[in-house]
Amino acid sequence: MQPSFKGKVWVLGDDIDTDIIIPTDYLALPSVAEMAPYAFSPLRPELAGQIKPGDIIVGGKNFGCGSSREQAPEIIKALGVACVLAKSYARIFFRNAVNNGLLLLENPDLPDAVKEGDEVEVTPGVAVRHAGKDYPLAPMADNVLEILSAGGLVQSMKKRNGLA
């Protein structure tokens, strides 16, 4: 199990697709670091500049829907986001996020309970604590924890094979 951490919440809605996370116009930039300032720009142009390391994004249903775009979770991670909490995720985004070492957690009730700027305490695989109430999280599989703790699938495989 990963240790608990606290973070400031940024609230987004349902169906945040990969074109909102990073618009196609910026995919030609040479690096994820250069793309990151444009994250969420169709929805909230100022948001990428306001997110601080350790902050938490809270989404609604179907977070990460749309194109299969590895840059989407990479950019969220590059912004320093500690995790994304949502009601549900698009399957391909979920897999891309794990492969890139971005922690995604699901709870059907928390997104409706928090307000932007609130602080939550996250214990991955256990619960999210907000305003004195615990919102349960599903336990995390050992292989997913291994990938996340290594920083992504490539790093996990290097470590497993003695190359890192």
PDB file of N, CA, C and O in Angstrom, residues 7-13 44 56-60 83-87 105 107-122 127-135 137:
ATOM      1  N   GLY A   7      -3.891  16.731  -0.540  1.00  0.00           N
ATOM      2  CA  GLY A   7      -3.762  17.617  -1.681  1.00  0.00           C
ATOM      3  C   GLY A   7      -4.971  18.509  -1.863  1.00  0.00           C
ATOM      4  O   GLY A   7      -6.064  18.197  -1.394  1.00  0.00           O
ATOM      5  N   LYS A   8      -4.741  19.613  -2.533  1.00  0.00           N
ATOM      6  CA  LYS A   8      -5.798  20.559  -2.904  1.00  0.00           C
ATOM      7  C   LYS A   8      -6.528  20.017  -4.119  1.00  0.00           C
ATOM      8  O   LYS A   8      -5.919  19.498  -5.047  1.00  0.00           O
ATOM      9  N   VAL A   9      -7.824  20.188  -4.128  1.00  0.00           N
ATOM     10  CA  VAL A   9      -8.689  19.630  -5.167  1.00  0.00           C
ATOM     11  C   VAL A   9      -9.011  20.659  -6.251  1.00  0.00           C
ATOM     12  O   VAL A   9      -9.329  21.819  -5.957  1.00  0.00           O
ATOM     13  N   TRP A  10      -8.907  20.189  -7.501  1.00  0.00           N
ATOM     14  CA  TRP A  10      -9.390  20.927  -8.672  1.00  0.00           C
ATOM     15  C   TRP A  10     -10.524  20.104  -9.266  1.00  0.00           C
ATOM     16  O   TRP A  10     -10.322  18.952  -9.620  1.00  0.00           O
ATOM     17  N   VAL A  11     -11.715  20.663  -9.334  1.00  0.00           N
ATOM     18  CA  VAL A  11     -12.900  19.912  -9.744  1.00  0.00           C
ATOM     19  C   VAL A  11     -13.218  20.153 -11.221  1.00  0.00           C
ATOM     20  O   VAL A  11     -13.357  21.304 -11.661  1.00  0.00           O
ATOM     21  N   LEU A  12     -13.322  19.054 -11.949  1.00  0.00           N
ATOM     22  CA  LEU A  12     -13.735  19.081 -13.354  1.00  0.00           C
ATOM     23  C   LEU A  12     -15.032  18.272 -13.447  1.00  0.00           C
ATOM     24  O   LEU A  12     -15.445  17.651 -12.485  1.00  0.00           O
ATOM     25  N   GLY A  13     -15.649  18.230 -14.594  1.00  0.00           N
ATOM     26  CA  GLY A  13     -16.943  17.571 -14.716  1.00  0.00           C
ATOM     27  C   GLY A  13     -16.879  16.181 -15.317  1.00  0.00           C
ATOM     28  O   GLY A  13     -15.843  15.519 -15.307  1.00  0.00           O
ATOM     29  N   ARG A  44     -10.527  25.304 -19.367  1.00  0.00           N
ATOM     30  CA  ARG A  44     -10.073  26.324 -18.418  1.00  0.00           C
ATOM     31  C   ARG A  44      -8.627  26.689 -18.756  1.00  0.00           C
ATOM     32  O   ARG A  44      -7.698  26.078 -18.239  1.00  0.00           O
ATOM     33  N   ILE A  56      -4.680  17.559  -6.591  1.00  0.00           N
ATOM     34  CA  ILE A  56      -5.496  16.409  -6.993  1.00  0.00           C
ATOM     35  C   ILE A  56      -6.597  16.888  -7.922  1.00  0.00           C
ATOM     36  O   ILE A  56      -7.282  17.865  -7.627  1.00  0.00           O
ATOM     37  N   ILE A  57      -6.762  16.191  -9.037  1.00  0.00           N
ATOM     38  CA  ILE A  57      -7.866  16.482  -9.954  1.00  0.00           C
ATOM     39  C   ILE A  57      -9.017  15.557  -9.612  1.00  0.00           C
ATOM     40  O   ILE A  57      -8.827  14.351  -9.431  1.00  0.00           O
ATOM     41  N   VAL A  58     -10.223  16.119  -9.520  1.00  0.00           N
ATOM     42  CA  VAL A  58     -11.431  15.334  -9.282  1.00  0.00           C
ATOM     43  C   VAL A  58     -12.332  15.493 -10.496  1.00  0.00           C
ATOM     44  O   VAL A  58     -12.679  16.603 -10.884  1.00  0.00           O
ATOM     45  N   GLY A  59     -12.663  14.370 -11.101  1.00  0.00           N
ATOM     46  CA  GLY A  59     -13.529  14.370 -12.275  1.00  0.00           C
ATOM     47  C   GLY A  59     -14.812  13.610 -11.987  1.00  0.00           C
ATOM     48  O   GLY A  59     -14.955  12.973 -10.944  1.00  0.00           O
ATOM     49  N   GLY A  60     -15.700  13.650 -12.935  1.00  0.00           N
ATOM     50  CA  GLY A  60     -16.966  12.931 -12.821  1.00  0.00           C
ATOM     51  C   GLY A  60     -16.891  11.576 -13.498  1.00  0.00           C
ATOM     52  O   GLY A  60     -15.927  10.830 -13.332  1.00  0.00           O
ATOM     53  N   CYS A  83      -2.761  12.605  -7.962  1.00  0.00           N
ATOM     54  CA  CYS A  83      -3.667  11.565  -8.446  1.00  0.00           C
ATOM     55  C   CYS A  83      -4.893  12.223  -9.057  1.00  0.00           C
ATOM     56  O   CYS A  83      -5.132  13.408  -8.879  1.00  0.00           O
ATOM     57  N   VAL A  84      -5.649  11.405  -9.773  1.00  0.00           N
ATOM     58  CA  VAL A  84      -6.943  11.823 -10.287  1.00  0.00           C
ATOM     59  C   VAL A  84      -7.973  10.940  -9.589  1.00  0.00           C
ATOM     60  O   VAL A  84      -7.816   9.720  -9.528  1.00  0.00           O
ATOM     61  N   LEU A  85      -9.003  11.570  -9.052  1.00  0.00           N
ATOM     62  CA  LEU A  85     -10.126  10.873  -8.431  1.00  0.00           C
ATOM     63  C   LEU A  85     -11.343  11.129  -9.301  1.00  0.00           C
ATOM     64  O   LEU A  85     -11.625  12.277  -9.635  1.00  0.00           O
ATOM     65  N   ALA A  86     -12.046  10.087  -9.688  1.00  0.00           N
ATOM     66  CA  ALA A  86     -13.223  10.277 -10.540  1.00  0.00           C
ATOM     67  C   ALA A  86     -14.251   9.197 -10.248  1.00  0.00           C
ATOM     68  O   ALA A  86     -13.958   8.199  -9.578  1.00  0.00           O
ATOM     69  N   LYS A  87     -15.456   9.418 -10.769  1.00  0.00           N
ATOM     70  CA  LYS A  87     -16.507   8.403 -10.654  1.00  0.00           C
ATOM     71  C   LYS A  87     -16.182   7.193 -11.510  1.00  0.00           C
ATOM     72  O   LYS A  87     -16.421   6.061 -11.125  1.00  0.00           O
ATOM     73  N   LEU A 105      -7.892   6.878  -9.085  1.00  0.00           N
ATOM     74  CA  LEU A 105      -8.725   6.264  -8.059  1.00  0.00           C
ATOM     75  C   LEU A 105     -10.185   6.559  -8.351  1.00  0.00           C
ATOM     76  O   LEU A 105     -10.509   7.631  -8.875  1.00  0.00           O
ATOM     77  N   ASN A 107     -14.281   6.630  -6.961  1.00  0.00           N
ATOM     78  CA  ASN A 107     -15.314   6.613  -5.932  1.00  0.00           C
ATOM     79  C   ASN A 107     -16.535   7.295  -6.539  1.00  0.00           C
ATOM     80  O   ASN A 107     -16.415   8.396  -7.089  1.00  0.00           O
ATOM     81  N   PRO A 108     -17.724   6.682  -6.429  1.00  0.00           N
ATOM     82  CA  PRO A 108     -18.901   7.259  -7.073  1.00  0.00           C
ATOM     83  C   PRO A 108     -19.481   8.486  -6.370  1.00  0.00           C
ATOM     84  O   PRO A 108     -20.236   9.244  -6.981  1.00  0.00           O
ATOM     85  N   ASP A 109     -19.120   8.718  -5.110  1.00  0.00           N
ATOM     86  CA  ASP A 109     -19.749   9.788  -4.336  1.00  0.00           C
ATOM     87  C   ASP A 109     -18.873  11.006  -4.087  1.00  0.00           C
ATOM     88  O   ASP A 109     -19.365  12.128  -3.990  1.00  0.00           O
ATOM     89  N   LEU A 110     -17.576  10.811  -3.969  1.00  0.00           N
ATOM     90  CA  LEU A 110     -16.674  11.911  -3.627  1.00  0.00           C
ATOM     91  C   LEU A 110     -16.759  13.092  -4.590  1.00  0.00           C
ATOM     92  O   LEU A 110     -16.813  14.243  -4.137  1.00  0.00           O
ATOM     93  N   PRO A 111     -16.786  12.868  -5.917  1.00  0.00           N
ATOM     94  CA  PRO A 111     -16.811  14.037  -6.811  1.00  0.00           C
ATOM     95  C   PRO A 111     -17.974  14.990  -6.566  1.00  0.00           C
ATOM     96  O   PRO A 111     -17.849  16.201  -6.810  1.00  0.00           O
ATOM     97  N   ASP A 112     -19.087  14.491  -6.058  1.00  0.00           N
ATOM     98  CA  ASP A 112     -20.228  15.358  -5.769  1.00  0.00           C
ATOM     99  C   ASP A 112     -20.106  16.053  -4.413  1.00  0.00           C
ATOM    100  O   ASP A 112     -20.821  17.011  -4.137  1.00  0.00           O
ATOM    101  N   ALA A 113     -19.206  15.557  -3.560  1.00  0.00           N
ATOM    102  CA  ALA A 113     -19.076  16.083  -2.201  1.00  0.00           C
ATOM    103  C   ALA A 113     -18.028  17.183  -2.072  1.00  0.00           C
ATOM    104  O   ALA A 113     -18.119  18.010  -1.173  1.00  0.00           O
ATOM    105  N   VAL A 114     -17.031  17.186  -2.958  1.00  0.00           N
ATOM    106  CA  VAL A 114     -15.949  18.168  -2.821  1.00  0.00           C
ATOM    107  C   VAL A 114     -16.232  19.428  -3.621  1.00  0.00           C
ATOM    108  O   VAL A 114     -16.984  19.418  -4.591  1.00  0.00           O
ATOM    109  N   LYS A 115     -15.583  20.500  -3.177  1.00  0.00           N
ATOM    110  CA  LYS A 115     -15.620  21.777  -3.900  1.00  0.00           C
ATOM    111  C   LYS A 115     -14.183  22.147  -4.237  1.00  0.00           C
ATOM    112  O   LYS A 115     -13.249  21.777  -3.528  1.00  0.00           O
ATOM    113  N   GLU A 116     -14.029  22.875  -5.303  1.00  0.00           N
ATOM    114  CA  GLU A 116     -12.697  23.298  -5.710  1.00  0.00           C
ATOM    115  C   GLU A 116     -12.019  24.043  -4.571  1.00  0.00           C
ATOM    116  O   GLU A 116     -12.618  24.900  -3.924  1.00  0.00           O
ATOM    117  N   GLY A 117     -10.765  23.682  -4.336  1.00  0.00           N
ATOM    118  CA  GLY A 117      -9.993  24.299  -3.265  1.00  0.00           C
ATOM    119  C   GLY A 117     -10.008  23.511  -1.975  1.00  0.00           C
ATOM    120  O   GLY A 117      -9.186  23.756  -1.088  1.00  0.00           O
ATOM    121  N   ASP A 118     -10.940  22.562  -1.820  1.00  0.00           N
ATOM    122  CA  ASP A 118     -10.959  21.707  -0.634  1.00  0.00           C
ATOM    123  C   ASP A 118      -9.668  20.902  -0.574  1.00  0.00           C
ATOM    124  O   ASP A 118      -9.002  20.687  -1.581  1.00  0.00           O
ATOM    125  N   GLU A 119      -9.344  20.434   0.613  1.00  0.00           N
ATOM    126  CA  GLU A 119      -8.224  19.521   0.779  1.00  0.00           C
ATOM    127  C   GLU A 119      -8.769  18.149   1.138  1.00  0.00           C
ATOM    128  O   GLU A 119      -9.716  18.046   1.912  1.00  0.00           O
ATOM    129  N   VAL A 120      -8.187  17.126   0.550  1.00  0.00           N
ATOM    130  CA  VAL A 120      -8.562  15.750   0.870  1.00  0.00           C
ATOM    131  C   VAL A 120      -7.299  14.991   1.260  1.00  0.00           C
ATOM    132  O   VAL A 120      -6.188  15.361   0.872  1.00  0.00           O
ATOM    133  N   GLU A 121      -7.498  13.937   2.038  1.00  0.00           N
ATOM    134  CA  GLU A 121      -6.404  13.038   2.385  1.00  0.00           C
ATOM    135  C   GLU A 121      -6.683  11.704   1.718  1.00  0.00           C
ATOM    136  O   GLU A 121      -7.755  11.124   1.888  1.00  0.00           O
ATOM    137  N   VAL A 122      -5.713  11.232   0.948  1.00  0.00           N
ATOM    138  CA  VAL A 122      -5.870  10.015   0.154  1.00  0.00           C
ATOM    139  C   VAL A 122      -4.995   8.913   0.732  1.00  0.00           C
ATOM    140  O   VAL A 122      -3.788   9.118   0.935  1.00  0.00           O
ATOM    141  N   ALA A 127      -9.134   4.653   1.312  1.00  0.00           N
ATOM    142  CA  ALA A 127     -10.194   5.662   1.360  1.00  0.00           C
ATOM    143  C   ALA A 127      -9.636   7.049   1.072  1.00  0.00           C
ATOM    144  O   ALA A 127      -8.435   7.283   1.155  1.00  0.00           O
ATOM    145  N   VAL A 128     -10.565   7.953   0.772  1.00  0.00           N
ATOM    146  CA  VAL A 128     -10.279   9.382   0.693  1.00  0.00           C
ATOM    147  C   VAL A 128     -11.055  10.028   1.829  1.00  0.00           C
ATOM    148  O   VAL A 128     -12.257   9.791   1.985  1.00  0.00           O
ATOM    149  N   ARG A 129     -10.373  10.833   2.623  1.00  0.00           N
ATOM    150  CA  ARG A 129     -11.016  11.518   3.746  1.00  0.00           C
ATOM    151  C   ARG A 129     -11.251  12.971   3.355  1.00  0.00           C
ATOM    152  O   ARG A 129     -10.344  13.675   2.930  1.00  0.00           O
ATOM    153  N   HIS A 130     -12.515  13.382   3.518  1.00  0.00           N
ATOM    154  CA  HIS A 130     -12.902  14.763   3.192  1.00  0.00           C
ATOM    155  C   HIS A 130     -13.947  15.214   4.191  1.00  0.00           C
ATOM    156  O   HIS A 130     -14.960  14.534   4.395  1.00  0.00           O
ATOM    157  N   ALA A 131     -13.683  16.339   4.829  1.00  0.00           N
ATOM    158  CA  ALA A 131     -14.627  16.939   5.777  1.00  0.00           C
ATOM    159  C   ALA A 131     -15.102  15.929   6.822  1.00  0.00           C
ATOM    160  O   ALA A 131     -16.291  15.848   7.135  1.00  0.00           O
ATOM    161  N   GLY A 132     -14.180  15.129   7.339  1.00  0.00           N
ATOM    162  CA  GLY A 132     -14.504  14.179   8.397  1.00  0.00           C
ATOM    163  C   GLY A 132     -15.167  12.898   7.952  1.00  0.00           C
ATOM    164  O   GLY A 132     -15.541  12.067   8.779  1.00  0.00           O
ATOM    165  N   LYS A 133     -15.343  12.710   6.652  1.00  0.00           N
ATOM    166  CA  LYS A 133     -15.988  11.506   6.135  1.00  0.00           C
ATOM    167  C   LYS A 133     -15.014  10.732   5.259  1.00  0.00           C
ATOM    168  O   LYS A 133     -14.242  11.329   4.516  1.00  0.00           O
ATOM    169  N   ASP A 134     -15.057   9.411   5.362  1.00  0.00           N
ATOM    170  CA  ASP A 134     -14.226   8.554   4.525  1.00  0.00           C
ATOM    171  C   ASP A 134     -15.027   8.044   3.333  1.00  0.00           C
ATOM    172  O   ASP A 134     -16.146   7.557   3.489  1.00  0.00           O
ATOM    173  N   TYR A 135     -14.418   8.149   2.163  1.00  0.00           N
ATOM    174  CA  TYR A 135     -14.994   7.641   0.917  1.00  0.00           C
ATOM    175  C   TYR A 135     -14.141   6.450   0.503  1.00  0.00           C
ATOM    176  O   TYR A 135     -12.963   6.619   0.166  1.00  0.00           O
ATOM    177  N   LEU A 137     -12.171   3.332  -1.205  1.00  0.00           N
ATOM    178  CA  LEU A 137     -11.536   3.051  -2.487  1.00  0.00           C
ATOM    179  C   LEU A 137     -11.307   1.556  -2.598  1.00  0.00           C
ATOM    180  O   LEU A 137     -11.055   0.889  -1.596  1.00  0.00           O
TER     181      LEU A 137
END
